[in-house]
Amino acid sequence: MIQSDLIRGHLDTIVLKLIMEKDRYGYEIASCIKERTKGAFLLKEATLYSALNRLEKKDVITSYVGKKTHGKKRRYYKITALGKAYFKEKYSEWNTFKNILETLLEDDHERN
Amino acid sequence: MKEIDNFVKHTFKHVPKEERKEIIKQVTEILNEKVDDLMEKGYSEQDAIDKTVLEFGTAEDYYDAQDFTFHKPKTIARYRNDFLFSLFGALIIIAMLVFTDLYYTRQTIWFVLPTLAVLWWPLATLYRFLNKKDQEG
């Protein structure tokens, strides 16, 4: 189980990625994160819903009420054009960060 | 679902009024969806509600992810206690003043003036308490 503090800064990026794949509703995002990480990243749902609220205020995502196959209403979140741009930026930021950590922490880099 | 409504309202009762309504609406909606989801998966209604409430986390988890930091304000009960404390404190002081006055210097009644001064203490805390009550109400 990983400390959520480490990932928290990237929660927005994770949420945007999941919504970019397809429109999802709140709990679907939570269960999707749990499923894909096989429970390794235990995200407090309160934190996730708060992020959704914040992202919606920033116009990075929008929401609409849609129907699920079995009839019950759900509020789906959808990424906006601004959101896609934001995700791209965040993703490249993450890549840079990952490369830096790899360079610094791995043993097998060339020592000059 | 009544239980979810109450849980969410209780969780976010310290949020400033302007944001409270919106947060409660959003979270209640999502949690109700989750209960429906779990029930579709075969949970009984009570189990679904319990699981949802349990997995939600705390109001602090919610604020942590917001851009603002939120400090838990003094509750109305705290203001009431402050007032009661000052009231009893003032009464004791006034009783001592009256006693001293009547016992040692019966000829001159001087206790009224310091009593008026001491009364400002409970009056100030009462003012804050009523103010708070007005805001909450």
Coordinates of C-alpha atoms in Angstrom, one line a residue:
Chain A
M1 CA 0.0 0.0 0.0
I2 CA 1.4 3.3 -1.0
Q3 CA 1.3 6.6 0.9
S4 CA -1.3 8.6 -0.9
D5 CA 0.7 11.8 -0.3
L6 CA 3.2 10.7 -2.9
I7 CA 0.5 10.4 -5.6
R8 CA -1.8 13.1 -4.5
G9 CA -0.1 15.7 -6.6
H10 CA -0.9 13.6 -9.6
L11 CA -4.4 12.8 -8.7
D12 CA -5.7 15.4 -11.2
T13 CA -3.8 13.7 -14.0
I14 CA -5.1 10.3 -13.0
V15 CA -8.7 11.4 -12.9
L16 CA -8.3 13.2 -16.3
K17 CA -6.8 10.1 -17.9
L18 CA -9.7 7.9 -16.7
I19 CA -12.3 10.4 -17.9
M20 CA -10.6 10.8 -21.2
E21 CA -11.0 7.1 -21.9
K22 CA -14.7 7.5 -21.5
D23 CA -17.2 9.5 -19.5
R24 CA -17.4 8.1 -16.0
Y25 CA -19.4 8.7 -12.9
G26 CA -17.9 9.4 -9.5
Y27 CA -17.8 6.0 -7.9
E28 CA -16.8 4.4 -11.2
I29 CA -13.6 6.4 -11.1
A30 CA -12.9 5.3 -7.5
S31 CA -13.5 1.7 -8.3
C32 CA -11.5 1.9 -11.5
I33 CA -8.5 3.2 -9.6
K34 CA -8.8 0.4 -7.1
E35 CA -9.2 -2.2 -9.7
R36 CA -6.3 -1.2 -11.9
T37 CA -3.9 -0.8 -9.1
K38 CA -5.2 -4.0 -7.5
G39 CA -5.8 -2.2 -4.3
A40 CA -2.2 -1.0 -4.0
F41 CA -3.2 2.6 -4.0
L42 CA -5.9 3.2 -1.5
L43 CA -7.4 6.5 -2.3
K44 CA -9.8 8.1 0.1
E45 CA -13.0 8.7 -1.8
A46 CA -13.5 12.0 -0.1
T47 CA -10.2 13.2 -1.7
L48 CA -11.3 12.0 -5.1
Y49 CA -14.7 13.7 -5.0
S50 CA -13.1 16.8 -3.8
A51 CA -10.8 16.7 -6.8
L52 CA -13.8 16.3 -9.1
N53 CA -15.4 19.3 -7.6
R54 CA -12.2 21.4 -8.0
L55 CA -11.6 20.3 -11.6
E56 CA -15.2 21.1 -12.5
K57 CA -14.8 24.6 -11.1
K58 CA -11.6 25.0 -13.2
D59 CA -13.6 24.0 -16.3
V60 CA -11.3 21.2 -17.0
I61 CA -14.1 18.7 -16.8
T62 CA -17.9 19.1 -17.0
S63 CA -20.7 16.9 -15.8
Y64 CA -24.1 15.9 -17.0
V65 CA -26.8 13.6 -15.8
G66 CA -27.0 10.4 -17.9
K67 CA -28.7 7.1 -17.6
K68 CA -27.1 3.9 -16.8
T69 CA -28.2 0.7 -18.6
H70 CA -30.3 -0.4 -15.7
G71 CA -32.2 2.8 -15.5
K72 CA -30.8 4.6 -12.4
K73 CA -29.5 8.1 -13.0
R74 CA -25.8 8.9 -12.8
R75 CA -23.8 12.1 -13.0
Y76 CA -21.1 11.6 -15.6
Y77 CA -18.0 13.6 -15.8
K78 CA -16.6 14.5 -19.2
I79 CA -13.3 16.1 -20.1
T80 CA -13.3 19.5 -21.9
A81 CA -10.9 20.7 -24.6
L82 CA -9.1 22.7 -21.9
G83 CA -8.9 19.5 -19.8
K84 CA -7.2 17.6 -22.7
A85 CA -4.6 20.4 -23.0
Y86 CA -4.2 20.4 -19.2
F87 CA -3.7 16.6 -19.2
K88 CA -1.1 16.8 -21.9
E89 CA 0.9 19.3 -19.9
K90 CA 0.6 17.4 -16.7
Y91 CA 1.6 14.2 -18.5
S92 CA 4.8 15.6 -19.9
E93 CA 5.5 17.1 -16.5
W94 CA 5.2 13.6 -15.0
N95 CA 7.4 12.2 -17.7
T96 CA 10.2 14.6 -17.0
F97 CA 9.8 13.9 -13.3
K98 CA 10.0 10.2 -13.9
N99 CA 13.1 10.5 -16.0
I100 CA 14.8 12.6 -13.4
L101 CA 14.1 10.2 -10.6
E102 CA 15.2 7.3 -12.8
T103 CA 18.4 9.0 -13.6
L104 CA 19.1 9.8 -10.0
L105 CA 17.9 6.7 -8.2
E106 CA 18.8 3.8 -10.5
D107 CA 22.2 2.2 -10.3
D108 CA 22.8 1.3 -13.9
H109 CA 23.4 4.7 -15.4
E110 CA 26.8 5.6 -16.8
R111 CA 29.1 7.3 -14.3
N112 CA 31.4 9.8 -15.9
Chain B
M1 CA -31.5 7.8 1.1
K2 CA -31.9 9.4 4.5
E3 CA -28.9 7.8 6.1
I4 CA -26.5 9.0 3.4
D5 CA -28.1 12.5 3.5
N6 CA -27.6 12.7 7.2
F7 CA -24.0 11.4 7.0
V8 CA -23.0 13.9 4.5
K9 CA -24.7 16.8 6.2
H10 CA -23.0 15.8 9.5
T11 CA -19.6 15.4 7.8
F12 CA -19.6 18.8 6.3
K13 CA -21.4 20.8 9.0
H14 CA -18.3 23.0 9.6
V15 CA -17.8 24.1 6.1
P16 CA -18.5 27.8 5.5
K17 CA -22.1 28.4 4.5
E18 CA -21.3 29.5 0.9
E19 CA -19.7 26.2 0.0
R20 CA -21.6 23.8 2.2
K21 CA -24.7 23.5 0.0
E22 CA -22.8 22.8 -3.1
I23 CA -20.4 20.2 -1.5
I24 CA -23.3 18.4 0.2
K25 CA -25.2 18.2 -3.0
Q26 CA -22.3 16.8 -5.0
V27 CA -21.1 14.3 -2.4
T28 CA -24.7 13.1 -1.6
E29 CA -25.3 12.5 -5.2
I30 CA -22.1 10.4 -5.7
L31 CA -22.6 8.4 -2.6
N32 CA -26.2 7.6 -3.5
E33 CA -24.9 6.4 -6.9
K34 CA -22.4 4.2 -5.1
V35 CA -25.1 2.7 -2.9
D36 CA -27.1 1.9 -6.0
D37 CA -24.1 0.3 -7.6
L38 CA -23.3 -1.9 -4.6
M39 CA -26.9 -3.0 -4.4
E40 CA -26.8 -4.0 -8.0
K41 CA -23.8 -6.1 -7.1
G42 CA -25.9 -7.9 -4.5
Y43 CA -25.3 -6.0 -1.3
S44 CA -28.3 -5.5 0.9
E45 CA -29.3 -1.8 1.3
Q46 CA -27.9 -1.6 4.8
D47 CA -24.6 -3.2 3.9
A48 CA -24.3 -0.9 0.9
I49 CA -24.9 2.2 3.0
D50 CA -22.4 1.0 5.7
K51 CA -19.7 0.2 3.2
T52 CA -20.2 3.6 1.4
V53 CA -20.0 5.6 4.7
L54 CA -17.0 3.6 5.9
E55 CA -15.0 4.1 2.7
F56 CA -15.7 7.7 2.3
G57 CA -13.1 9.1 4.7
T58 CA -13.3 12.3 6.6
A59 CA -14.1 16.0 5.8
E60 CA -10.3 16.6 6.2
D61 CA -9.6 14.3 3.3
Y62 CA -11.9 16.4 1.3
Y63 CA -10.3 19.7 2.2
D64 CA -6.8 18.3 1.7
A65 CA -7.5 18.0 -2.0
Q66 CA -8.9 21.5 -2.3
D67 CA -6.8 24.5 -3.0
F68 CA -7.9 26.1 0.2
T69 CA -7.0 24.9 3.6
F70 CA -9.9 24.8 6.0
H71 CA -9.7 25.3 9.7
K72 CA -12.3 23.8 11.9
P73 CA -14.0 26.8 13.5
K74 CA -15.1 26.9 17.1
T75 CA -18.5 25.2 17.4
I76 CA -21.5 26.8 18.8
A77 CA -21.2 24.6 21.9
R78 CA -17.7 26.1 22.5
Y79 CA -19.1 29.6 22.4
R80 CA -21.9 28.6 24.8
N81 CA -19.3 27.2 27.2
D82 CA -17.2 30.3 27.0
F83 CA -20.3 32.3 27.9
L84 CA -21.2 30.1 30.8
F85 CA -17.6 30.2 32.1
S86 CA -17.5 33.9 32.0
L87 CA -21.0 34.2 33.6
F88 CA -20.0 32.0 36.6
G89 CA -16.7 33.7 36.9
A90 CA -18.3 37.1 36.9
L91 CA -21.0 36.0 39.4
I92 CA -18.3 34.8 41.9
I93 CA -16.3 38.0 41.6
I94 CA -19.5 40.1 42.1
A95 CA -20.5 38.0 45.1
M96 CA -17.1 38.6 46.6
L97 CA -17.4 42.3 46.0
V98 CA -20.9 42.5 47.6
F99 CA -19.7 40.5 50.5
T100 CA -16.7 42.7 51.1
D101 CA -18.7 45.8 50.7
L102 CA -21.5 44.8 53.1
Y103 CA -19.2 43.1 55.7
Y104 CA -16.4 45.7 56.0
T105 CA -17.7 49.0 54.7
R106 CA -21.5 48.9 55.3
Q107 CA -21.8 52.7 55.3
T108 CA -20.6 53.2 51.7
I109 CA -22.1 51.2 48.8
W110 CA -19.2 51.1 46.4
F111 CA -19.6 47.6 44.9
V112 CA -21.8 48.8 42.0
L113 CA -19.1 50.4 39.9
P114 CA -16.7 47.4 39.9
T115 CA -19.7 45.1 39.3
L116 CA -20.5 47.1 36.1
A117 CA -17.0 46.7 35.0
V118 CA -16.9 42.9 35.6
L119 CA -20.2 42.5 33.8
W120 CA -18.5 43.4 30.5
W121 CA -16.9 40.0 30.5
P122 CA -20.0 37.8 30.3
L123 CA -21.6 40.5 28.1
A124 CA -18.8 40.2 25.5
T125 CA -18.9 36.4 25.4
L126 CA -22.8 36.5 25.2
Y127 CA -22.5 38.8 22.3
R128 CA -20.1 36.4 20.5
F129 CA -22.3 33.4 21.3
L130 CA -25.5 35.1 20.0
N131 CA -23.6 36.2 16.9
K132 CA -22.5 32.7 16.2
K133 CA -26.0 31.3 16.8
D134 CA -27.3 33.8 14.3
Q135 CA -24.8 32.7 11.7
E136 CA -25.5 29.0 12.2
G137 CA -29.3 29.3 12.3

